[in-house]
GROMACS .gro file of C-alpha atoms in nm:
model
  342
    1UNK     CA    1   4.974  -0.438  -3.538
    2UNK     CA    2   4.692  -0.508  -3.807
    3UNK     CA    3   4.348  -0.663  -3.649
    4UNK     CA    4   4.339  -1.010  -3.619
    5UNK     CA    5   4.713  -1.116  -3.641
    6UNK     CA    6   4.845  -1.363  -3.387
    7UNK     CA    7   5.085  -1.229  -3.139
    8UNK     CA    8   5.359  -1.432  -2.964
    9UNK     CA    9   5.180  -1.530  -2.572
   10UNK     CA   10   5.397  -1.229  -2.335
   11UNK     CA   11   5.355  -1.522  -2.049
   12UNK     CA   12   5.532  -1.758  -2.289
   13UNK     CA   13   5.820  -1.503  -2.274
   14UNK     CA   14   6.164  -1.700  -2.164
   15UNK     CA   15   6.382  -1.467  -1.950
   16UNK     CA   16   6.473  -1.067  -1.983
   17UNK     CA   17   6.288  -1.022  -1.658
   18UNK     CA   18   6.365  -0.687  -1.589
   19UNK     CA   19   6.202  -0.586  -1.889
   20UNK     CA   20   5.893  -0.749  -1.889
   21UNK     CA   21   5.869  -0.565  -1.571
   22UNK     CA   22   5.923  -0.245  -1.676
   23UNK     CA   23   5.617  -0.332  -1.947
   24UNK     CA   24   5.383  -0.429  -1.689
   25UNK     CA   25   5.398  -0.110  -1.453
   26UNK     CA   26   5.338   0.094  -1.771
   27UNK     CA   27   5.047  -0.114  -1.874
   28UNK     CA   28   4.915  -0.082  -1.537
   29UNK     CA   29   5.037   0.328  -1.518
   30UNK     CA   30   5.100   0.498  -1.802
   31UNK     CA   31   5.177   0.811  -1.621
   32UNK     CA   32   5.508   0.697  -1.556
   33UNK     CA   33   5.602   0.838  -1.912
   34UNK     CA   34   5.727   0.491  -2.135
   35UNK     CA   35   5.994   0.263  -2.154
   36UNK     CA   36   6.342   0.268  -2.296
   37UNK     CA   37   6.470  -0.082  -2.416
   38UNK     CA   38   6.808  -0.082  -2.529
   39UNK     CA   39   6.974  -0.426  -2.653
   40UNK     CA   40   7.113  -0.624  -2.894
   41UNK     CA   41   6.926  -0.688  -3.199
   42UNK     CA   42   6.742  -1.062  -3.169
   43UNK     CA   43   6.663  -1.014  -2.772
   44UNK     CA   44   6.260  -1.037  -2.836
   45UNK     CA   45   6.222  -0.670  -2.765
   46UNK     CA   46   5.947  -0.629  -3.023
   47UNK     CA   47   5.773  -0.949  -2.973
   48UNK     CA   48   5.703  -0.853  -2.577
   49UNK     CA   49   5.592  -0.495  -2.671
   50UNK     CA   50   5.359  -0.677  -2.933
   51UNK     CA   51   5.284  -0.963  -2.667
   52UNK     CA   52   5.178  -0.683  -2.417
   53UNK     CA   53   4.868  -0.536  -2.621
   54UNK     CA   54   4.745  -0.873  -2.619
   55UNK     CA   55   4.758  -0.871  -2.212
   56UNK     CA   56   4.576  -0.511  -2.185
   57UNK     CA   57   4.145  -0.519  -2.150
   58UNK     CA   58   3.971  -0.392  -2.392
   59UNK     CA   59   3.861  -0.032  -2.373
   60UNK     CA   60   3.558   0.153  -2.461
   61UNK     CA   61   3.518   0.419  -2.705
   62UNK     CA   62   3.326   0.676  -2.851
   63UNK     CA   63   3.269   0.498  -3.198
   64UNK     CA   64   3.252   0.770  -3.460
   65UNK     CA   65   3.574   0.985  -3.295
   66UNK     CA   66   3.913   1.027  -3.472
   67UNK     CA   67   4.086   0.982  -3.112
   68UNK     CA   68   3.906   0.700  -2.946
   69UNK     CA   69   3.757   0.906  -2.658
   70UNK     CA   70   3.610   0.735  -2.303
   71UNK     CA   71   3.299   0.777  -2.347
   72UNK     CA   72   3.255   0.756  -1.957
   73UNK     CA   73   3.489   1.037  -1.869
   74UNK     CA   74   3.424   1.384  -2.010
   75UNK     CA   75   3.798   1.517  -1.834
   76UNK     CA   76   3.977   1.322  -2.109
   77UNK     CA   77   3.772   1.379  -2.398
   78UNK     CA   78   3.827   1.588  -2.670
   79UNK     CA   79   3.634   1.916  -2.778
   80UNK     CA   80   3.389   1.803  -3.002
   81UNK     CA   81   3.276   1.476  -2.763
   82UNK     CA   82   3.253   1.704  -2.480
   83UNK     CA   83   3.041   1.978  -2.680
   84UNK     CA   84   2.856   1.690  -2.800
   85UNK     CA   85   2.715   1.549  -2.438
   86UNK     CA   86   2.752   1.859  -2.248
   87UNK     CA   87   2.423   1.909  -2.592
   88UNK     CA   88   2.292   1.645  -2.436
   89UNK     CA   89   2.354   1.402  -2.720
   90UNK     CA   90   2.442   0.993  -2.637
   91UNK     CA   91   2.735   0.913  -2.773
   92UNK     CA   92   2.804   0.593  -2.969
   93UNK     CA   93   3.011   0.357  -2.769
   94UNK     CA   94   3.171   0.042  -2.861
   95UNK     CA   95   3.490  -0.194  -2.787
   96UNK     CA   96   3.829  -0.270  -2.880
   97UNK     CA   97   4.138  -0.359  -2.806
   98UNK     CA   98   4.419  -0.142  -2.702
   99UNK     CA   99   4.616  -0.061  -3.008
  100UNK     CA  100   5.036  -0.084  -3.114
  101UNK     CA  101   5.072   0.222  -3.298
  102UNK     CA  102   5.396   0.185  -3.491
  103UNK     CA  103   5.622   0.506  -3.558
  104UNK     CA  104   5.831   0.485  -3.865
  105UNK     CA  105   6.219   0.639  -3.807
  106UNK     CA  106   6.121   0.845  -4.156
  107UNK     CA  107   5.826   0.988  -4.021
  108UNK     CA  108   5.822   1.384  -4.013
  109UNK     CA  109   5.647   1.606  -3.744
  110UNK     CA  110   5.336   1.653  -3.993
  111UNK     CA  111   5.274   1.279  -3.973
  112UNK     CA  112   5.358   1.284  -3.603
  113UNK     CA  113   5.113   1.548  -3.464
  114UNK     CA  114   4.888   1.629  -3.772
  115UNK     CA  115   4.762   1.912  -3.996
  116UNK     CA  116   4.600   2.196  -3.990
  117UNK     CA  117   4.425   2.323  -4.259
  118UNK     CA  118   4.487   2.694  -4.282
  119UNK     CA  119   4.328   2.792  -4.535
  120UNK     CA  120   4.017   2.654  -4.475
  121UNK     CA  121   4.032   2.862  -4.125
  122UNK     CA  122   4.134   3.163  -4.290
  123UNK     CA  123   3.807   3.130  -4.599
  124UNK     CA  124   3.568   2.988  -4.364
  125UNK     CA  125   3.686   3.050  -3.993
  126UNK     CA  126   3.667   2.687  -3.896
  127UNK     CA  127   3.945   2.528  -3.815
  128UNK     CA  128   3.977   2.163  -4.018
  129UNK     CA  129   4.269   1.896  -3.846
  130UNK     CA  130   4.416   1.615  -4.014
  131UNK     CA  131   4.481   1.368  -3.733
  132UNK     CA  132   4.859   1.223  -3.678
  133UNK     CA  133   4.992   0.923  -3.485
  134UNK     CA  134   4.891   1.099  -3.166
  135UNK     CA  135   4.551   1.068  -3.270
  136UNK     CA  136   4.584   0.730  -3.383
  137UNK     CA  137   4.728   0.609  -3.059
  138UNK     CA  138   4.578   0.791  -2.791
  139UNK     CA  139   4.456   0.557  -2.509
  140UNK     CA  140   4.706   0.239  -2.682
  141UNK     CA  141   5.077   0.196  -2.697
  142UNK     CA  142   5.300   0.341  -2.996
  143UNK     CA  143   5.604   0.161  -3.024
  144UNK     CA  144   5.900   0.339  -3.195
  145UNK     CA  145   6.157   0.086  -3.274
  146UNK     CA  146   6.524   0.219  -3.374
  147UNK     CA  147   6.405   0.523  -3.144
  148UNK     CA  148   6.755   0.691  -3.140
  149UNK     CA  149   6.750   0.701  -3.511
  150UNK     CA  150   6.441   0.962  -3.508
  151UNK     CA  151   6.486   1.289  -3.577
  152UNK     CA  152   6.568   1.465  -3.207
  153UNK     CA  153   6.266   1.740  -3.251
  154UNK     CA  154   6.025   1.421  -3.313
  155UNK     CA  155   6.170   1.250  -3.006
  156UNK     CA  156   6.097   1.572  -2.819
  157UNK     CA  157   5.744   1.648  -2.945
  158UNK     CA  158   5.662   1.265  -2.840
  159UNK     CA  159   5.797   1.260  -2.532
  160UNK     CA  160   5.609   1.599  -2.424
  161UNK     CA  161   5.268   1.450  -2.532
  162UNK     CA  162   5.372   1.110  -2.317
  163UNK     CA  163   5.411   1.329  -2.041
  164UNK     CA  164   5.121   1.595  -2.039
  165UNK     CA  165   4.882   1.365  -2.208
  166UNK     CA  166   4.777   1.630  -2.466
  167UNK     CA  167   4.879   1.677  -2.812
  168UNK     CA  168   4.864   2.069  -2.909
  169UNK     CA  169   4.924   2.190  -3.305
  170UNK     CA  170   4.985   2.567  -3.336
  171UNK     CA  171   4.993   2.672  -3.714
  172UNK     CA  172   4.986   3.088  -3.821
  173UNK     CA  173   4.818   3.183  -3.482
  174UNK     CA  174   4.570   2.887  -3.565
  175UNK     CA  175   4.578   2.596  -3.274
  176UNK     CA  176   4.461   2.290  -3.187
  177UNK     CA  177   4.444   2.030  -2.892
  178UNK     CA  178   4.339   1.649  -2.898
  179UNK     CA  179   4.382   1.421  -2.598
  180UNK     CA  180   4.694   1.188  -2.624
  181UNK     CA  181   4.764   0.945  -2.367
  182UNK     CA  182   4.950   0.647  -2.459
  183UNK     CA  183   5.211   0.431  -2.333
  184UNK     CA  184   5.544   0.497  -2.531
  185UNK     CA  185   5.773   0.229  -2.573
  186UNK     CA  186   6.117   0.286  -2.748
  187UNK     CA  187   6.360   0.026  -2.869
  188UNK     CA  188   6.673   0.110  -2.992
  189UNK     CA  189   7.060  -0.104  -3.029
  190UNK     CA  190   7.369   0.123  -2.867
  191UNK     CA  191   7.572  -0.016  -3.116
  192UNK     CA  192   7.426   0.204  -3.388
  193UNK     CA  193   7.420   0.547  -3.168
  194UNK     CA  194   7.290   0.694  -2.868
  195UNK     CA  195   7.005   0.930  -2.721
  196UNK     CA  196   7.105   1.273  -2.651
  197UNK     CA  197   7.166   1.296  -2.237
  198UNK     CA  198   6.800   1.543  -2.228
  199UNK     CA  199   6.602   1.305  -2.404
  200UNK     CA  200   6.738   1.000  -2.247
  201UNK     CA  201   6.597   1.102  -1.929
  202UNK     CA  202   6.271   1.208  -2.031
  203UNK     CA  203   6.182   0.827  -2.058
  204UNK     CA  204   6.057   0.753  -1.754
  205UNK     CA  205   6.174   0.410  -1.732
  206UNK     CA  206   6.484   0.205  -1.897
  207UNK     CA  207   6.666  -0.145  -1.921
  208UNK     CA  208   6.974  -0.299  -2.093
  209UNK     CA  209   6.894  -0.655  -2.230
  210UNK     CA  210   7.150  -0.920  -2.369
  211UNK     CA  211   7.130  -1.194  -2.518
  212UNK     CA  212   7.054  -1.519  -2.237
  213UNK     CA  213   7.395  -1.715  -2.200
  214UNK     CA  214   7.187  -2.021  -2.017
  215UNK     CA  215   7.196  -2.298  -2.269
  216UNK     CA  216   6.869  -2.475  -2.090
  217UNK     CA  217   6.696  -2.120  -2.131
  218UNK     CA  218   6.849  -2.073  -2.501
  219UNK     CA  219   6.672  -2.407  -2.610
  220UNK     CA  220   6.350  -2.307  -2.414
  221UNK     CA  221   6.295  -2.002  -2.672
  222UNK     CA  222   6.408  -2.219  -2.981
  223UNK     CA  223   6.121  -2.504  -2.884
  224UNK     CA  224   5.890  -2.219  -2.796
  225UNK     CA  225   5.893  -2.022  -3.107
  226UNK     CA  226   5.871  -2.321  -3.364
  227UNK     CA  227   5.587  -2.427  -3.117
  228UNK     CA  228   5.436  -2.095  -3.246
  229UNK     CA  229   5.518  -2.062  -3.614
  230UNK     CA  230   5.425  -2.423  -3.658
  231UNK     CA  231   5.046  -2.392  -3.489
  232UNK     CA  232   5.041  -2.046  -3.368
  233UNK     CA  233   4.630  -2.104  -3.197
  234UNK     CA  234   4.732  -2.362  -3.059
  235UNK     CA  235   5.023  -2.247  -2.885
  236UNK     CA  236   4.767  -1.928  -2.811
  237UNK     CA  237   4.554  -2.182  -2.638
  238UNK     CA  238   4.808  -2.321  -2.444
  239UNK     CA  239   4.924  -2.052  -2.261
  240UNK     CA  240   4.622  -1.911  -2.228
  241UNK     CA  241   4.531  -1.990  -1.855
  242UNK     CA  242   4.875  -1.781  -1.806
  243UNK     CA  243   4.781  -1.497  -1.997
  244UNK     CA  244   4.488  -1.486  -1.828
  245UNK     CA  245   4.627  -1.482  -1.448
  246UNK     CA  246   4.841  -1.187  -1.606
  247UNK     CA  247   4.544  -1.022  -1.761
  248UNK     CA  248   4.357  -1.018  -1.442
  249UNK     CA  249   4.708  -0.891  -1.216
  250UNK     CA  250   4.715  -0.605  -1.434
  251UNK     CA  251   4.346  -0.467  -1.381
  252UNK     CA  252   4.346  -0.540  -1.055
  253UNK     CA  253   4.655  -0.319  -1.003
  254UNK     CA  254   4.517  -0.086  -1.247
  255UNK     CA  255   4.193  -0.063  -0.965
  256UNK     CA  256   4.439  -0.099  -0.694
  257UNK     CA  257   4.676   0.160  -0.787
  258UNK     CA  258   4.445   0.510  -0.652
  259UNK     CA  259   4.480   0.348  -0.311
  260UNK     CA  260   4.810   0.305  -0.268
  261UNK     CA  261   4.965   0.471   0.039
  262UNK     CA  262   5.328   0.543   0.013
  263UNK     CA  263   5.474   0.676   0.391
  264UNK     CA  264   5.709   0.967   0.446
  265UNK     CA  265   5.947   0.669   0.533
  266UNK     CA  266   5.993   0.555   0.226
  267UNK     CA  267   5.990   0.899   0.047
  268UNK     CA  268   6.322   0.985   0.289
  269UNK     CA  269   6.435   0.668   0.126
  270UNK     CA  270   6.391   0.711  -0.228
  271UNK     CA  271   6.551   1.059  -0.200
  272UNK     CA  272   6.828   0.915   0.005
  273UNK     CA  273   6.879   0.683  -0.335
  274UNK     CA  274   6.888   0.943  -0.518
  275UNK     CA  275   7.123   1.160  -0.346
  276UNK     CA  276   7.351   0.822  -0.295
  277UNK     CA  277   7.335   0.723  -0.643
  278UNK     CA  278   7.446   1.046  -0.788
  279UNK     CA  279   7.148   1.150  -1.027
  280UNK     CA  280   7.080   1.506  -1.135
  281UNK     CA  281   6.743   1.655  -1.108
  282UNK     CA  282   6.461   1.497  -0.959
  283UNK     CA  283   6.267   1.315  -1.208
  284UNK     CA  284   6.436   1.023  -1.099
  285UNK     CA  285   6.290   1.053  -0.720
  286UNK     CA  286   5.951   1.119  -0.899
  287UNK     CA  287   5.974   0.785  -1.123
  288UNK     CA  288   6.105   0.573  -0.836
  289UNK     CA  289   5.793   0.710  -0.609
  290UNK     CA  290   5.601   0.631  -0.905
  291UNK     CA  291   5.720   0.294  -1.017
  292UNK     CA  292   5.715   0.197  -0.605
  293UNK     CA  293   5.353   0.254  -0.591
  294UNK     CA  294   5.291   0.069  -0.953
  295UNK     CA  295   5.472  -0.221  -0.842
  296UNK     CA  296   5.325  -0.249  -0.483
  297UNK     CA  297   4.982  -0.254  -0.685
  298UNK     CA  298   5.078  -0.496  -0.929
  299UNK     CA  299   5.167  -0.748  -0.570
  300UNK     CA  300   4.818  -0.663  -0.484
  301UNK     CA  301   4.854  -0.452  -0.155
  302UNK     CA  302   4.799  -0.095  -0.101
  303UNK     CA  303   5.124   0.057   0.100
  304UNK     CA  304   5.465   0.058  -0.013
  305UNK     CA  305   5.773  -0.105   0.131
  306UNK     CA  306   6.137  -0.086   0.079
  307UNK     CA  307   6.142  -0.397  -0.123
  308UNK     CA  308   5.904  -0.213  -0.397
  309UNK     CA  309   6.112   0.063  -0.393
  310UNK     CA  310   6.455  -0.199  -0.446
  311UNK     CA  311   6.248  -0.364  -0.714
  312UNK     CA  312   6.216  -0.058  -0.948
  313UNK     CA  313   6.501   0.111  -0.854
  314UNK     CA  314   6.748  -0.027  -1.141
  315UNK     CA  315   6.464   0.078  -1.421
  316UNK     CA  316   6.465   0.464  -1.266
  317UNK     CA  317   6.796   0.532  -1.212
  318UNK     CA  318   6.993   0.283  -1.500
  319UNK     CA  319   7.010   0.586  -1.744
  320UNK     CA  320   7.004   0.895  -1.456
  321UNK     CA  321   7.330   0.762  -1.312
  322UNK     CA  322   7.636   0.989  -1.390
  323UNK     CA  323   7.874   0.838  -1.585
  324UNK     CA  324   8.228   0.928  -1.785
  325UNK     CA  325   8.209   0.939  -2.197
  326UNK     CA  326   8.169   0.597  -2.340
  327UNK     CA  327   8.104   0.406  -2.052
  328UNK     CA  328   7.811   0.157  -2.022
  329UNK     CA  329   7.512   0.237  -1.807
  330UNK     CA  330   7.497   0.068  -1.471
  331UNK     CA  331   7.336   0.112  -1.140
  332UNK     CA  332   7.582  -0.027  -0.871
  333UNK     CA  333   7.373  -0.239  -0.705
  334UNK     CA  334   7.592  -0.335  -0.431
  335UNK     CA  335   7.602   0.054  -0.336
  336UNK     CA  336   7.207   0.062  -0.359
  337UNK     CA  337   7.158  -0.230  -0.077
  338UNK     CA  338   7.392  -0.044   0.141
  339UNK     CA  339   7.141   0.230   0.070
  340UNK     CA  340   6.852   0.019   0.189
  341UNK     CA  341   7.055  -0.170   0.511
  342UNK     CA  342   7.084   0.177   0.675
   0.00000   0.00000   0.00000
């Protein structure tokens, strides 16, 4: 997303709930390892990742680094900032906005994680890196749309630096490390293939969205978006005391979050799902304990209940659920309120 352009309000967003909730707990956590949005082409799946930046506060950086470092936490930053104020040295700071990194489905694992230069460390035994998308993105969102038409090994490397937050390039016994945390979003249409089963579940969350069939909704989003292409400010301004109540939700979740409780109760539960539901592993119980304590933030309290749990439930387990070649991805709802009434 270049500086400056106008984004499409995410408040002025008509319908595909479940989605823009799966957004919003990975805006307010991004430890919950991205989003998987699979639907039909024309279901506004890149105008609410774009919409979301827009929500997110602005963050502080270290001005003059290649990986926009916090210049108020030394655990996240990268070598040279840390060398540089453990020397005693003030950083420059300054702020932005969060930034939508977009991934081309051509780009190779070069471009991905970057370069190393080993020549230059063989001649004069320092090491020189050329920084990727990883570098680009750490501390935004990179959105990969058409994910399951990426290579598989580019897939992988990205979803390993989602989860450990680090981006490591190892090149003739030469290495190096740069922080990468960012919120990855994938979009992708079934109709024109699928993830491979391994990498499918290494998204932490996931939702199907279709096209609305409501007619009154339907001519909602047609009156909206000319609203927008024919004065974009102004429809900005208009939905600005929305964005706004959103804006504020999210960082008061994001300050929330550390505090949140989550009893033994509902941990028994969440397994129970699990178990019930017929999911292999247990990154699913992880996400859902996860999610759970996102969402109870994002409602502004600090101990989960069952209905947070119920509420985030579909995103964890919609593509963990076993299921027979070529059928569609469900969660059987009905099966998971039986779960919760006992």
């Amino acid at each position: 997303m270049q500086p400056g352009t106008i984004v499409y309000s995410f408040a002025a967003l008509v319908g595909q709930e479940e989605m823009k909730k799966g957004l919003l707990l990975n805006a307010v956590n991004p430890k919950l390892s991205g989003i998987l949005i699979r639907g039909e082409k024309g279901t506004a799946k890149s105008t609410a990742v774009r919409a979301l930046a827009a929500l997110l506060p602005e963050i502080e950086v270290v001005a003059d680094c290649p990986f926009s470092c916090d210049p108020a936490d030394i655990t996240t930053m990268c070598s040279s900032c840390r060398r540089r104020l453990e020397a005693g040295e003030e950083l420059p700071r300054s702020r932005r906005r969060m930034r939508v990194v977009d991934l081309p489905v051509s780009a190779t694992e070069d471009r991905v994680v970057g370069t190393l230069d080993i020549e230059r460390a063989i001649k004069k035994g320092k090491k020189h890196f050329e920084p990727g998308v990883l570098a680009q993105v750490n501390r935004g969102i990179l959105y990969v749309d058409e994910v399951n038409l990426l290579d598989d090994h580019v897939v992988d490397v990205l979803l390993d630096s989602a989860a450990m937050g680090v981006n490591t390039v190892e090149r003739e016994g030469v290495s190096f490390t740069h922080p990468a945390n960012f919120i990855l979003v994938g979009t992708m249409n079934p109709e024109e293939g699928e993830l491979r089963p391994q990498l499918l579940d290494r998204f932490g969350l996931c939702v199907n969205i279709t096209g609305i069939l409501d007619p009154r909704e339907r001519v909602e989003i047609i009156k909206r978006r000319v609203a927008f292409e024919e004065d974009p400010e102004g429809f900005i301004t208009r939905w600005e005391g929305k964005q706004e109540k959103l804006r504020r939700q999210i960082v008061t979740a994001i300050e929330i979050l550390p505090q949140v409780k989550i009893p033994e109760e509902i941990l028994y539960l969440i397994a129970k799902i699990a178990i019930e539901m017929g999911v292999d592993g247990h990154r699913a119980d992880l996400v859902m304990m996860k999610a759970a304590r996102t969402m109870t933030a994002l409602d502004g309290r600090t101990e989960v209940i069952p209905e947070d749990v119920y509420a985030v439930a579909n995103l964890a387990l919609l593509h963990r659920t076993r299921r027979q070649p070529f059928q569609e991805m469900h969660v059987d709802h009905e099966k998971l309120r039986e779960v919760l009434a006992k």
